[in-house]
Amino acid sequence: MTDKVISVGLMGLGTVGRGVYRILKDNSAGIEQKVGARVEIKKILVREPAKNRGIDLREDMLTANVGDIVENPEIDLVVEVMGGINPAFEYSMMALKKGKSLVTANKDMIALHGKELFEAADENNADVLFEASVAGGIPIIRPLKECLAANRIRQVIGIINGTTNYMLTRMTKESLDFEQVLKEAQALGYAEADPSADVEGYDAARKLAILSSIAFNTRVPLNKVFVEGITGITAEDIIYANELNYVIKLLGIAKETDEGIEVRVHPALLPKHHPLASVNDVYNAIFIRGDAVGDVMFYGRGAGEMPTASAVVADVMNAARNLLRNVPGIISCTCFEEKPVKPMGSTSTKYYVRLNVADKPGVLAGIALIFGNNEVSLSSVIQRHTSGHSAEIVLVTHEVLERNFQEALKSIRKLSAVYEITSVIRTEGD
Amino acid sequence: MTDKVISVGLMGLGTVGRGVYRILKDNSAGIEQKVGARVEIKKILVREPAKNRGIDLREDMLTANVGDIVENPEIDLVVEVMGGINPAFEYSMMALKKGKSLVTANKDMIALHGKELFEAADENNADVLFEASVAGGIPIIRPLKECLAANRIRQVIGIINGTTNYMLTRMTKESLDFEQVLKEAQALGYAEADPSADVEGYDAARKLAILSSIAFNTRVPLNKVFVEGITGITAEDIIYANELNYVIKLLGIAKETDEGIEVRVHPALLPKHHPLASVNDVYNAIFIRGDAVGDVMFYGRGAGEMPTASAVVADVMNAARNLLRNVPGIISCTCFEEKPVKPMGSTSTKYYVRLNVADKPGVLAGIALIFGNNEVSLSSVIQRHTSGHSAEIVLVTHEVLERNFQEALKSIRKLSAVYEITSVIRTEGD
């Protein structure tokens, strides 16, 4: 239909790379119609070109030499789906410096080296597109950069890690404990042998750094994101939360306030009526509040071969169109402001606290007094006798300053009648 | 920061027009940064320029003469927010023929005259953008055209009329009847004095014609959309649905099948676990299934001054960027295929049927026999004695061909023991 061709160099042929290959092959006719040119993979960078991959590839397509892609004048556009920082970042920069547009699914690389990539792209008249780096197949980067561009974004709250959302869903539905569901998630391939990137919140933090940078038009460095994982969440907390009309989710939270922006990843009690509360299993969702649009939410699969490849190929199609019309970079980096990140101590949230205390008169009064002295007021209290001489107290505070709350906790911990502060979890979305 | 200006002619200063004016004024700095030029409204077309509108406008800005906008060489881009077909369509065509890009929120005009508008735009190197025409502030047109472009879309299911969703939510939560909530919705301004466009499903049909045209890359004429409203839904049906683990929603449903595409608007029983089932009140949501991305959903406010204006201004910003880089129409009409619309009789759904029958032996057997003779098999049956000599039967069928089901109903209606077929509602999303 057209004799125009956009030639793609694919770096990496793992799960996502195979998905990209499959979509470009299976949906080639529609893609050609929408782009106005055929989109063809010319070269694929792999470690071992001789390995049998069980997919139908032209023999001369595979190479172990990055120069065959980044130095190849026939290649217009490079897709980086190797993952990790080294050598993905080095190779991506080589491609951009040769004026090739870059599509990447690499959240680590964008979160850590976004600035260098965008600068190289601008200098060399190229695109850097990275829809797949956050929330897999869910359209979120482009909607933020374009569809919601008329808004001042007030907050972004996301369930952006499928592994932990699966685990928390299982813990909630089956009253299972963390260790049990972790083993289950590992057996199913949802969690890795070393699960720390997921369960400690680091994966979500990288995605939140990217999302908040775009939402607030300021570069949010990864090391400014407060991170707390879900390893401390127990089945008991989930049961109490349910009783208080909440669910527990691992959230990425970014808010713009007068004193700077808040960016934090932590488990939180979320009211059951919140749109994010019914996002279960491996699904992801991102809830956005803008000054004009109000509340919107984007929901879907945040990972997996084909969903992630769907986002990568959409970016390839956009980059291809931009190349055909000679407008790469028509929408470039949007971090044109410099906003400070608010220190965690200055943020305000409501807190859920569970304590194991001596079952005798005056204990609750003593705890309440310390909270009061630190300007922490309480909105609900559940006290239950447990066994022997101990009782369990569950408190929910009103919105309080983080640093006041932490001061109060320090003093409470010193009370002899307080055996243990079992859980401390923030709430969100009330 | 820049001396470039994109000049806008605004046609219409009703609810949405005022919202557009406000956003372009209040968020001008961010908009300028993102576009790379100031975006300024030069002229506003109104019926009575002398009328006091309570907003701060330069005196020479208002005009009653469309020529001041469409013939004005200073104006680059026209925003049509008058609504209706006449004279909005005529004026929009005049603007396009003068090479001005067009942004519109007008679902009626796009659903009926999309083809002429796109052809005029292509001939005159202009953009036609219409994000606000479907689901107000929710990004859906651009995500479908760009972010999900690598997919073959299998189905689109939307709650795309806020008025009826509000009404059904109230009926569900308070067990109220249709007439009661209609009065309430009218009092709140959610429903119009003549509510037929909403409650009969016509508004949703226009939006579905637009969505399905984009999703399946084929122009779906409005008159091919099957439409059935919610006027027959009663509180009893909602209670039975709840018992069967469903909610009742007015859905716009578009599916691609081997025998053509299905496009239909009707109330439907939706399983409670479906992501659309928890979309309540005036909120809209669109659920999309693609061959690569799997299931995604977009949620937010489908109407209102500021949400709709958010979508309009986003389109203005995109059109402005395209003008600055001289690439209007870089993403144009995507209806490059011609797919037949499947006749309604050939579609397959599960059905919920409620009947009032004589309370005597053999009635259910007679009904079941007729269904069986028409290849309609049943998945669940509830029978209850009501009062006197009558009983109520509620049936849910397996998936059956529409024409077989309707044949069966005809025969059942003739049974002397069947006093009334009280309700017939399709189900979706099982």
Tab-separated table of C-alpha atoms in Angstrom, chain A residues 23 26-27 29-31 33-34 125 131 137-140 142-152 215 217 275 278 283 287 291-301 306-311 313-315 317-318 321-322 325-331 334 336-337, chain B residues 23 26-27 29-31 33-34 125 131 137-140 142-152 215 217 275 278 283 287 291-301 306-311 313-315 317-318 321-322 325-331 334 336-337:
chain	number	residue	atom	x	y	z
A	23	ILE	CA	2.657	-7.701	17.661
A	26	ASP	CA	0.671	-10.310	13.730
A	27	ASN	CA	-0.885	-6.835	13.498
A	29	ALA	CA	-1.465	-4.576	8.307
A	30	GLY	CA	-3.315	-2.382	10.814
A	31	ILE	CA	-0.072	-0.871	12.041
A	33	GLN	CA	-2.439	1.697	7.874
A	34	LYS	CA	-2.258	3.730	11.054
A	125	ASN	CA	16.268	15.627	16.976
A	131	GLU	CA	4.845	4.481	27.998
A	137	GLY	CA	-0.138	-1.801	29.037
A	138	ILE	CA	-2.176	0.884	30.793
A	139	PRO	CA	-2.041	4.165	28.891
A	140	ILE	CA	-0.767	6.653	31.462
A	142	ARG	CA	0.747	9.903	27.103
A	143	PRO	CA	-2.617	10.653	28.770
A	144	LEU	CA	-0.747	12.641	31.438
A	145	LYS	CA	1.437	14.467	28.905
A	146	GLU	CA	-1.363	15.162	26.431
A	147	CYS	CA	-4.942	14.385	27.454
A	148	LEU	CA	-4.697	15.939	30.921
A	149	ALA	CA	-2.227	18.649	29.910
A	150	ALA	CA	-4.721	21.465	30.487
A	151	ASN	CA	-4.894	20.608	34.187
A	152	ARG	CA	-2.808	21.414	37.166
A	215	ALA	CA	2.388	15.118	36.631
A	217	ASN	CA	6.461	19.075	35.504
A	275	PRO	CA	-12.148	3.659	43.141
A	278	SER	CA	-11.658	-2.640	44.178
A	283	TYR	CA	-4.183	-5.438	38.177
A	287	PHE	CA	-6.003	7.584	40.120
A	291	ASP	CA	-8.004	20.978	38.895
A	292	ALA	CA	-10.284	20.861	35.836
A	293	VAL	CA	-10.964	17.201	35.098
A	294	GLY	CA	-11.638	16.173	38.706
A	295	ASP	CA	-10.955	12.505	39.410
A	296	VAL	CA	-9.989	10.077	36.673
A	297	MET	CA	-8.648	6.540	36.901
A	298	PHE	CA	-6.781	4.258	34.493
A	299	TYR	CA	-6.982	0.512	35.083
A	300	GLY	CA	-5.435	-2.583	33.528
A	301	ARG	CA	-2.595	-5.081	33.559
A	306	MET	CA	1.694	-8.744	25.649
A	307	PRO	CA	0.334	-5.821	27.736
A	308	THR	CA	3.815	-4.324	28.046
A	309	ALA	CA	4.518	-4.950	24.362
A	310	SER	CA	1.205	-3.228	23.524
A	311	ALA	CA	2.551	-0.024	25.083
A	313	VAL	CA	4.518	-0.869	19.974
A	314	ALA	CA	2.149	2.093	20.446
A	315	ASP	CA	5.220	4.223	21.176
A	317	MET	CA	4.023	3.784	16.005
A	318	ASN	CA	4.058	7.326	17.381
A	321	ARG	CA	4.793	8.862	12.547
A	322	ASN	CA	6.984	11.609	13.956
A	325	ARG	CA	6.638	13.930	9.261
A	326	ASN	CA	10.063	14.981	10.522
A	327	VAL	CA	8.849	16.079	13.944
A	328	PRO	CA	10.606	13.832	16.478
A	329	GLY	CA	10.468	15.423	19.907
A	330	ILE	CA	7.194	17.244	19.141
A	331	ILE	CA	6.305	16.311	22.702
A	334	THR	CA	7.930	18.247	30.315
A	336	PHE	CA	10.225	22.684	32.950
A	337	GLU	CA	9.822	23.637	36.603
B	23	ILE	CA	-8.758	27.077	31.831
B	26	ASP	CA	-6.096	30.299	34.762
B	27	ASN	CA	-3.549	27.755	33.539
B	29	ALA	CA	1.582	29.695	32.061
B	30	GLY	CA	1.699	25.885	32.124
B	31	ILE	CA	-0.117	25.701	28.802
B	33	GLN	CA	5.294	25.952	28.494
B	34	LYS	CA	3.821	22.716	27.225
B	125	ASN	CA	-4.242	20.479	6.015
B	131	GLU	CA	-11.791	14.116	22.693
B	137	GLY	CA	-12.971	14.697	30.701
B	138	ILE	CA	-12.002	11.037	30.487
B	139	PRO	CA	-9.167	10.503	28.024
B	140	ILE	CA	-10.521	7.927	25.596
B	142	ARG	CA	-6.581	9.712	21.980
B	143	PRO	CA	-5.784	6.605	24.045
B	144	LEU	CA	-7.738	4.514	21.524
B	145	LYS	CA	-6.120	6.195	18.510
B	146	GLU	CA	-2.601	6.187	19.899
B	147	CYS	CA	-1.922	4.276	23.121
B	148	LEU	CA	-3.861	1.153	22.150
B	149	ALA	CA	-3.093	1.442	18.432
B	150	ALA	CA	-0.955	-1.716	18.396
B	151	ASN	CA	-3.993	-3.803	19.361
B	152	ARG	CA	-6.849	-5.317	17.487
B	215	ALA	CA	-11.972	1.045	17.907
B	217	ASN	CA	-11.334	1.434	12.165
B	275	PRO	CA	-14.776	-3.543	36.784
B	278	SER	CA	-18.698	-0.422	40.763
B	283	TYR	CA	-19.348	8.706	36.751
B	287	PHE	CA	-13.823	-0.880	29.408
B	291	ASP	CA	-5.718	-8.638	21.717
B	292	ALA	CA	-2.397	-7.567	23.248
B	293	VAL	CA	-3.212	-5.291	26.176
B	294	GLY	CA	-5.996	-7.471	27.614
B	295	ASP	CA	-8.550	-5.525	29.656
B	296	VAL	CA	-8.149	-1.814	30.400
B	297	MET	CA	-10.637	0.664	31.835
B	298	PHE	CA	-10.858	4.462	31.832
B	299	TYR	CA	-12.924	6.113	34.565
B	300	GLY	CA	-13.987	9.667	35.413
B	301	ARG	CA	-16.597	12.374	35.025
B	306	MET	CA	-14.630	21.811	33.800
B	307	PRO	CA	-14.132	18.089	32.980
B	308	THR	CA	-15.379	18.638	29.423
B	309	ALA	CA	-13.321	21.821	29.077
B	310	SER	CA	-10.261	19.871	30.271
B	311	ALA	CA	-10.596	17.600	27.235
B	313	VAL	CA	-8.210	22.452	26.005
B	314	ALA	CA	-6.008	19.336	25.770
B	315	ASP	CA	-7.087	19.050	22.132
B	317	MET	CA	-2.897	22.239	22.933
B	318	ASN	CA	-2.294	19.305	20.603
B	321	ARG	CA	1.593	22.038	18.676
B	322	ASN	CA	0.751	20.526	15.307
B	325	ARG	CA	5.417	22.223	13.663
B	326	ASN	CA	3.284	22.360	10.531
B	327	VAL	CA	1.904	18.840	10.922
B	328	PRO	CA	-1.876	19.222	11.337
B	329	GLY	CA	-3.591	15.939	10.609
B	330	ILE	CA	-0.552	13.899	11.707
B	331	ILE	CA	-3.146	11.606	13.260
B	334	THR	CA	-8.644	6.084	11.308
B	336	PHE	CA	-9.676	2.855	6.792
B	337	GLU	CA	-11.704	-0.359	6.697
